[in-house]
Tab-separated table of C-alpha atoms in Angstrom:
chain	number	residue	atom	x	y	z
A	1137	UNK	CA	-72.519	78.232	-47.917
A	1138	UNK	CA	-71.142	75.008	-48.006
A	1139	UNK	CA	-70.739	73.154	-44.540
A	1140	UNK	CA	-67.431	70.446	-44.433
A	1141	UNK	CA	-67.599	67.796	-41.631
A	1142	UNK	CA	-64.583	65.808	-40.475
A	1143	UNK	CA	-64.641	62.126	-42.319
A	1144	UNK	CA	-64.352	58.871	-40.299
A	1145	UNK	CA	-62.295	56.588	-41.922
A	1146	UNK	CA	-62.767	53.044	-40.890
A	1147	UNK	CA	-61.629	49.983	-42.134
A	1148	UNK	CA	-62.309	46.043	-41.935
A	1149	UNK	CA	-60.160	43.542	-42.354
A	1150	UNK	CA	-61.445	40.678	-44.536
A	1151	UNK	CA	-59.927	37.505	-45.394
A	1152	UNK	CA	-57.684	34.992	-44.499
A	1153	UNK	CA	-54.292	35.095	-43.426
A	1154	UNK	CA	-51.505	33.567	-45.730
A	1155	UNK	CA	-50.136	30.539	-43.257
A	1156	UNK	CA	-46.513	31.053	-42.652
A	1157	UNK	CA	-43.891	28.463	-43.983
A	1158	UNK	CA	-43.507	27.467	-40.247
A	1159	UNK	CA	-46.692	26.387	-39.482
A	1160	UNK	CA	-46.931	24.931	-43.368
A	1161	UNK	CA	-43.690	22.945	-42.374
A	1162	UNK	CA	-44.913	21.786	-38.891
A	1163	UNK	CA	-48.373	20.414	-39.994
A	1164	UNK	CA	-46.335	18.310	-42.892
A	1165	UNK	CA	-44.239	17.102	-40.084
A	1166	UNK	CA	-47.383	16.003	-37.739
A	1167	UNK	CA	-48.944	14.263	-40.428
A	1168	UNK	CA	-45.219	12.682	-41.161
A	1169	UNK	CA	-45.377	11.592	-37.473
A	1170	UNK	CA	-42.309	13.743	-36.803
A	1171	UNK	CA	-43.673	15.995	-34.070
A	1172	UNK	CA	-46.546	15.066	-31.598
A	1173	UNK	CA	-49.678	17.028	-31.179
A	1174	UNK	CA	-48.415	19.470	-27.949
A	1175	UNK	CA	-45.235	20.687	-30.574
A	1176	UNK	CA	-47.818	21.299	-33.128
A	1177	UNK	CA	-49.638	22.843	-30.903
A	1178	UNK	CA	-47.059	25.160	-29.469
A	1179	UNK	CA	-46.084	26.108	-32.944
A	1180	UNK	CA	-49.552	26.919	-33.572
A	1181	UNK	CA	-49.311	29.432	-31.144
A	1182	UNK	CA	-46.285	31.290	-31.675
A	1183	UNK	CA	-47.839	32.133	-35.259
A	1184	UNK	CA	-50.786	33.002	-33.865
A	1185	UNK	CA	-49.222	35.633	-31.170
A	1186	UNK	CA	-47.160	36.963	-33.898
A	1187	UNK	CA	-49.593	38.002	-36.356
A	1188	UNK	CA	-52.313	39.152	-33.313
A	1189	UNK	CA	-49.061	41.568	-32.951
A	1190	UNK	CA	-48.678	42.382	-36.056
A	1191	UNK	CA	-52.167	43.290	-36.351
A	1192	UNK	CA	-51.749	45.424	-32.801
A	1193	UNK	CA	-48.878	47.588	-34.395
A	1194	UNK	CA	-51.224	48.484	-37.651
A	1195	UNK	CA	-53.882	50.095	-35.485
């Protein structure tokens, strides 16, 4: 007789993020001296809040 046991899936995620065009555009901008350190910043953070939900609604 042949016994069958439930499988666990489970799953890693490995890698790096792609950088969105926002936060590509606001670094060039820093470094252009067009936006100070605190917008940077707070750009920095949106993006990161959006993917940390993005990665929320996948589990």
């Amino acid at each position: 007789m042949t016994s069958t046991t439930a499988t666990k899936l489970h799953y890693d995620i490995v890698g790096s993020f792609l950088r969105p065009q926002q936060l590509k555009q606001a670094r060039i901008d820093f470094e252009d001296g067009k936006i100070d350190h605190t917008a940077l910043s707070k750009i920095e953070d949106i993006v990161i809040k959006d993917l940390v939900q993005k990665e929320k609604t996948r589990v």
